[in-house]
Amino acid sequence: MEKAESIWMNGEFVAWDDAKVHVLSHGLHYGTGVFEGIRAYDTEQGTAVFRHREHLERLQQSAELYYLPMPYGVEEMRAATHELINRNGLAACYIRPLAFRGYGEMGLFAKGSPIEVMIATWPWGAYLGEESKREGIRAKVSSWRRISPDGLIPHAKASGQYLNSILAKTEVANAGYDEAILLDDRGMVCEGSGENIFLVRDGEIVTPGHTSSILDGITRRSVIQIARDLGYTVVERDVGRSELYLAEEVFVTGTAAELVPVREIDDHPLPCPGEITKVVQAKFEDALHGRAPEYVEWLDPVEQPSRVAS
Ligand SMILES: Cc1ncc(COP(=O)(O)O)c(C=O)c1O
């Protein structure tokens, strides 16, 4: 990964190479952490963070779900992120806040270990590749099922839970595919290893709902709103595996990947990029880059010191 100058750690800005933790940090042993993946874009109005508050609110919710008392609130995290982006001099970047149980106590009921919080920003291109947004990806349904709500918390973006995504991604990447699609514990389509999934059936956009063990993706929410505003019908419902093969179009959404069409699933070819995918993708890209006035409130502009002074 590409280094930046500073990382925000527990209220202070430290040099990138000095942002270190103790090897006995609780989160390192048990995965007791919650995090976010956020992006800032270089828009015509300057650097702006996409749906910043929604991401930071989800971070607070993930922490609450795992009984991690957050020492910093949404506004403190937001201000720290703005300052970090300015210090690192990045016009566009990926933003990774993480809160985890630190060093102090071991064992599974370690209320004595402090909650440490960090924010890093660095330049990071499209997660599945820039060309994937035009040409689509090859996906495979993984043999690993998505974590179910009777053992973990699909709605939380929690560090330890990502071992599930890593198993699925590793399996399909080793088999030569770009991305894994996970089924839920009932065998219904859930989502990608780091993206939500949409398909087009009979001209309607369909996506698994909140009872399908999905992460409540912020890109998903944005894309649902954009699609409805464009006049498409969006239905949240259970999706059977074979519907993926029979779909007119399939695409995945996430902060890291953005909106990416799928051109093949389990070796079944799909029209790609589909007509509806292209229209929704174009509007979504406009929203990210500040070219869609109707979604401008989704952008949190980062005030730059020179502009503040003038
Ligand atoms: C498992 C999983 N599902 C879905 C998503 C998409 O969520 P978002 O659009 O909020 O980035 C992500 C990315 O954070 C993810 O890790």
Coordinates of C-alpha atoms and ligand atoms in Angstrom, one line a residue:
M1 CA 0.0 0.0 0.0
E2 CA 1.0 3.6 -0.6
K3 CA 2.1 5.4 2.5
A4 CA 0.8 8.8 3.6
E5 CA 2.5 11.1 6.0
S6 CA 0.4 10.8 9.2
I7 CA -2.1 8.6 10.9
W8 CA -4.6 9.8 13.5
M9 CA -4.3 7.6 16.6
N10 CA -6.1 8.1 19.9
G11 CA -6.5 11.8 19.4
E12 CA -3.1 12.6 18.0
F13 CA -1.4 12.7 14.6
V14 CA 1.6 10.4 14.4
A15 CA 4.0 9.7 11.6
W16 CA 2.8 6.8 9.4
D17 CA 5.7 4.5 10.5
D18 CA 5.1 5.2 14.2
A19 CA 1.5 4.2 14.3
K20 CA 2.1 1.0 16.3
V21 CA 0.3 -1.3 18.8
H22 CA 1.4 -3.8 21.4
V23 CA 1.5 -7.4 20.3
L24 CA -0.8 -8.3 23.2
S25 CA -3.6 -6.0 22.0
H26 CA -6.9 -7.8 22.5
G27 CA -8.1 -7.0 18.9
L28 CA -5.1 -8.8 17.4
H29 CA -5.9 -12.0 19.3
Y30 CA -9.7 -12.1 19.1
G31 CA -10.7 -9.8 16.3
T32 CA -12.4 -7.4 18.7
G33 CA -12.5 -4.4 16.4
V34 CA -15.0 -2.5 14.2
F35 CA -14.0 -0.4 11.2
E36 CA -15.2 1.5 8.2
G37 CA -14.2 1.9 4.6
I38 CA -14.9 5.4 3.3
R39 CA -13.8 7.3 0.2
A40 CA -13.0 11.0 -0.4
Y41 CA -13.2 12.2 -4.0
D42 CA -11.6 15.0 -5.9
T43 CA -14.7 16.9 -7.0
E44 CA -15.0 20.3 -8.7
Q45 CA -15.8 21.8 -5.3
G46 CA -12.6 20.3 -3.8
T47 CA -12.0 17.1 -1.8
A48 CA -15.2 15.7 -0.5
V49 CA -16.0 12.6 1.6
F50 CA -18.9 10.5 0.3
R51 CA -21.6 9.9 2.9
H52 CA -19.2 10.6 5.7
R53 CA -21.7 10.9 8.5
E54 CA -23.5 7.7 7.5
H55 CA -20.2 5.7 7.6
L56 CA -19.2 7.2 11.0
E57 CA -22.7 6.4 12.4
R58 CA -22.4 2.8 11.2
L59 CA -19.0 2.7 13.0
Q60 CA -20.7 3.8 16.2
Q61 CA -23.4 1.2 15.6
S62 CA -20.9 -1.6 15.0
A63 CA -19.1 -0.7 18.2
E64 CA -22.4 -0.7 20.2
L65 CA -23.4 -4.1 18.8
Y66 CA -20.1 -5.5 20.1
Y67 CA -20.2 -3.7 23.4
L68 CA -17.2 -1.5 22.6
P69 CA -17.6 1.9 24.2
M70 CA -16.4 4.4 21.6
P71 CA -14.2 7.2 23.2
Y72 CA -14.9 9.5 20.2
G73 CA -18.2 10.5 18.7
V74 CA -19.2 11.1 15.1
E75 CA -18.3 14.8 15.0
E76 CA -14.8 14.2 16.6
M77 CA -14.0 11.5 14.1
R78 CA -15.3 13.6 11.3
A79 CA -13.1 16.6 12.2
A80 CA -10.1 14.4 12.8
T81 CA -10.6 12.8 9.3
H82 CA -10.8 16.2 7.7
E83 CA -7.6 17.4 9.3
L84 CA -5.8 14.1 8.4
I85 CA -6.8 14.5 4.8
N86 CA -5.4 18.0 4.8
R87 CA -2.2 17.0 6.6
N88 CA -1.7 14.1 4.1
G89 CA -2.3 16.4 1.2
L90 CA -4.5 13.9 -0.6
A91 CA -7.1 15.2 -3.1
A92 CA -8.8 11.8 -3.2
C93 CA -8.2 8.8 -0.9
Y94 CA -9.5 5.8 0.9
I95 CA -10.3 6.4 4.6
R96 CA -10.0 3.6 7.2
P97 CA -11.2 4.3 10.7
L98 CA -10.8 1.4 13.2
A99 CA -11.7 1.0 16.8
F100 CA -10.4 -2.0 18.7
R101 CA -9.7 -3.4 22.1
G102 CA -6.1 -2.6 22.9
Y103 CA -3.5 -3.8 25.4
G104 CA -4.3 -4.3 29.0
E105 CA -6.3 -7.4 29.7
M106 CA -6.6 -10.8 28.0
G107 CA -9.5 -13.3 28.0
L108 CA -13.0 -13.0 26.5
F109 CA -14.5 -10.6 28.9
A110 CA -11.8 -8.0 28.8
K111 CA -13.5 -4.8 29.9
G112 CA -10.2 -3.6 31.3
S113 CA -8.5 -3.4 27.9
P114 CA -8.8 0.2 26.5
I115 CA -10.6 1.0 23.2
E116 CA -8.0 2.3 20.8
V117 CA -9.1 4.3 17.8
M118 CA -7.2 5.2 14.6
I119 CA -7.9 6.7 11.2
A120 CA -5.7 6.2 8.2
T121 CA -6.0 7.7 4.7
W122 CA -4.1 6.6 1.6
P123 CA -4.4 6.7 -2.1
W124 CA -6.3 3.5 -3.2
G125 CA -7.6 2.9 -6.7
A126 CA -10.8 0.9 -7.5
Y127 CA -10.6 -2.3 -5.5
L128 CA -11.6 -4.7 -8.3
G129 CA -9.6 -2.7 -10.9
E130 CA -10.5 0.4 -12.9
E131 CA -11.3 -1.7 -16.0
S132 CA -13.7 -3.8 -14.0
K133 CA -16.1 -0.9 -13.9
R134 CA -16.3 -1.0 -17.7
E135 CA -15.7 -4.7 -18.5
G136 CA -17.2 -6.4 -15.5
I137 CA -15.9 -9.1 -13.3
R138 CA -16.0 -12.9 -13.2
A139 CA -17.6 -14.1 -10.0
K140 CA -18.1 -17.5 -8.4
V141 CA -20.4 -18.6 -5.6
S142 CA -18.2 -19.7 -2.7
S143 CA -18.7 -22.9 -0.8
W144 CA -18.5 -20.8 2.3
R145 CA -21.8 -19.4 3.6
R146 CA -22.0 -15.8 4.9
I147 CA -22.0 -15.5 8.7
S148 CA -25.5 -15.9 10.0
P149 CA -27.3 -13.8 12.7
D150 CA -27.5 -16.8 15.1
G151 CA -23.7 -16.8 15.5
L152 CA -22.4 -13.3 14.6
I153 CA -23.9 -9.9 13.6
P154 CA -24.1 -9.4 9.8
H155 CA -25.1 -5.8 10.3
A156 CA -21.9 -5.0 12.1
K157 CA -18.7 -4.2 10.2
A158 CA -16.5 -6.0 12.7
S159 CA -12.8 -7.1 12.2
G160 CA -13.1 -10.7 13.2
Q161 CA -16.1 -11.3 10.9
Y162 CA -13.9 -10.7 7.9
L163 CA -12.3 -14.1 8.3
N164 CA -15.5 -15.3 6.6
S165 CA -15.1 -12.9 3.6
I166 CA -11.4 -13.9 3.5
L167 CA -12.2 -17.6 3.2
A168 CA -14.6 -17.0 0.4
K169 CA -12.4 -14.5 -1.5
T170 CA -9.4 -16.8 -1.2
E171 CA -11.3 -19.8 -2.4
V172 CA -12.5 -18.2 -5.6
A173 CA -9.3 -16.1 -6.3
N174 CA -7.3 -19.4 -6.1
A175 CA -9.7 -20.8 -8.7
G176 CA -9.0 -17.8 -11.0
Y177 CA -12.2 -15.7 -10.3
D178 CA -12.3 -12.0 -9.4
E179 CA -14.9 -12.1 -6.7
A180 CA -16.8 -14.4 -4.4
I181 CA -20.6 -14.4 -3.9
L182 CA -21.7 -15.8 -0.6
L183 CA -25.1 -17.5 0.1
D184 CA -26.7 -17.0 3.5
D185 CA -27.3 -19.8 5.9
R186 CA -30.6 -20.6 4.1
G187 CA -28.9 -20.9 0.8
M188 CA -30.3 -17.6 -0.5
V189 CA -28.0 -15.1 -2.3
C190 CA -26.5 -12.7 0.2
E191 CA -23.6 -10.6 -1.1
G192 CA -20.0 -10.4 -2.4
S193 CA -17.1 -10.8 -0.1
G194 CA -16.9 -7.0 0.2
E195 CA -19.9 -5.8 -1.8
N196 CA -23.6 -5.9 -2.0
I197 CA -25.2 -7.5 -5.0
F198 CA -28.0 -6.4 -7.4
L199 CA -29.6 -8.2 -10.3
V200 CA -32.1 -7.2 -13.0
R201 CA -35.0 -9.5 -13.6
D202 CA -37.8 -8.7 -16.0
G203 CA -36.6 -5.0 -16.0
E204 CA -36.8 -4.7 -12.2
I205 CA -33.8 -4.3 -10.0
V206 CA -33.7 -6.9 -7.3
T207 CA -31.4 -7.1 -4.2
P208 CA -31.4 -9.3 -1.1
G209 CA -33.0 -7.6 1.9
H210 CA -32.0 -7.1 5.5
T211 CA -33.0 -10.6 6.6
S212 CA -30.5 -12.2 4.1
S213 CA -27.5 -11.5 6.4
I214 CA -26.3 -8.6 4.3
L215 CA -24.2 -5.7 5.5
D216 CA -26.4 -2.6 5.2
G217 CA -24.1 -1.1 2.6
I218 CA -24.0 2.6 2.2
T219 CA -23.3 2.3 -1.5
R220 CA -26.3 -0.1 -1.7
R221 CA -28.6 2.5 0.0
S222 CA -27.3 5.2 -2.4
V223 CA -27.8 3.0 -5.5
I224 CA -31.3 2.0 -4.4
Q225 CA -32.2 5.7 -4.1
I226 CA -30.6 6.6 -7.4
A227 CA -32.3 3.8 -9.2
R228 CA -35.7 4.7 -7.8
D229 CA -35.1 8.4 -8.6
L230 CA -34.4 7.3 -12.2
G231 CA -37.7 5.6 -12.3
Y232 CA -36.7 2.0 -11.9
T233 CA -38.5 -0.4 -9.6
V234 CA -36.2 -1.8 -6.9
V235 CA -37.3 -4.8 -4.9
E236 CA -35.6 -6.1 -1.8
R237 CA -36.4 -9.8 -1.5
D238 CA -34.9 -13.3 -1.2
V239 CA -32.9 -14.2 -4.3
G240 CA -32.3 -17.8 -5.4
R241 CA -28.9 -18.9 -6.7
S242 CA -30.2 -19.8 -10.1
E243 CA -31.6 -16.3 -10.5
L244 CA -28.1 -15.1 -10.8
Y245 CA -27.6 -17.2 -13.9
L246 CA -30.9 -16.2 -15.4
A247 CA -30.5 -12.5 -14.6
E248 CA -30.6 -9.9 -17.4
E249 CA -27.8 -8.0 -15.6
V250 CA -25.9 -8.3 -12.3
F251 CA -23.7 -5.8 -10.5
V252 CA -22.1 -5.4 -7.2
T253 CA -21.7 -2.2 -5.0
G254 CA -19.3 -1.2 -2.3
T255 CA -17.2 1.7 -1.2
A256 CA -13.9 0.1 -2.2
A257 CA -15.2 -1.4 -5.5
E258 CA -17.8 1.3 -6.3
L259 CA -20.4 0.0 -8.8
V260 CA -19.0 -3.0 -10.8
P261 CA -20.9 -5.1 -13.4
V262 CA -20.6 -8.8 -13.3
R263 CA -20.0 -10.5 -16.7
E264 CA -19.9 -14.1 -15.6
I265 CA -21.1 -16.1 -12.5
D266 CA -20.2 -19.8 -12.1
D267 CA -19.1 -19.8 -15.8
H268 CA -22.6 -18.6 -16.9
P269 CA -22.0 -15.5 -19.1
L270 CA -24.2 -12.4 -18.5
P271 CA -24.9 -9.4 -20.7
C272 CA -22.3 -6.9 -19.6
P273 CA -22.4 -4.1 -18.9
G274 CA -26.2 -4.2 -19.0
E275 CA -28.3 -1.2 -20.1
I276 CA -29.8 -0.5 -16.6
T277 CA -26.4 -1.1 -15.0
K278 CA -24.8 1.5 -17.3
V279 CA -27.4 4.2 -16.5
V280 CA -27.3 3.7 -12.7
Q281 CA -23.5 3.5 -12.7
A282 CA -23.2 6.7 -14.6
K283 CA -25.5 8.6 -12.2
F284 CA -23.7 7.0 -9.2
E285 CA -20.3 8.1 -10.6
D286 CA -21.7 11.6 -11.0
A287 CA -22.9 11.6 -7.4
L288 CA -19.4 10.5 -6.2
H289 CA -17.7 13.2 -8.1
G290 CA -20.0 16.1 -7.3
R291 CA -21.6 16.2 -10.8
A292 CA -25.1 15.4 -9.6
P293 CA -26.7 18.4 -7.9
E294 CA -29.6 16.3 -6.6
Y295 CA -27.1 14.2 -4.5
V296 CA -24.7 17.0 -3.5
E297 CA -25.7 16.6 0.2
W298 CA -24.1 13.2 0.2
L299 CA -20.7 14.9 -0.1
D300 CA -19.0 16.2 3.0
P301 CA -16.5 18.9 1.6
V302 CA -13.1 19.0 3.3
E303 CA -12.2 22.6 4.0
Q304 CA -8.7 23.3 3.1
P305 CA -6.7 25.6 5.3
S306 CA -6.0 28.1 2.4
R307 CA -9.7 28.2 1.6
V308 CA -10.7 28.6 5.3
A309 CA -8.3 31.6 5.6
S310 CA -9.5 33.3 2.4
Ligands
LIG1 C1 -19.2 -7.7 3.5 C2 -19.5 -6.4 2.9 N1 -20.7 -6.2 2.3 C3 -21.0 -5.0 1.7 C4 -20.1 -4.0 1.6 C5 -20.5 -2.7 1.0 O1 -20.8 -1.7 2.0 P1 -20.5 -0.2 1.7 O2 -21.3 0.2 0.4 O3 -21.0 0.5 2.9 O4 -19.1 0.0 1.5 C6 -18.9 -4.1 2.3 C7 -17.9 -3.0 2.3 O5 -17.8 -2.3 3.3 C8 -18.6 -5.3 2.9 O6 -17.4 -5.5 3.5

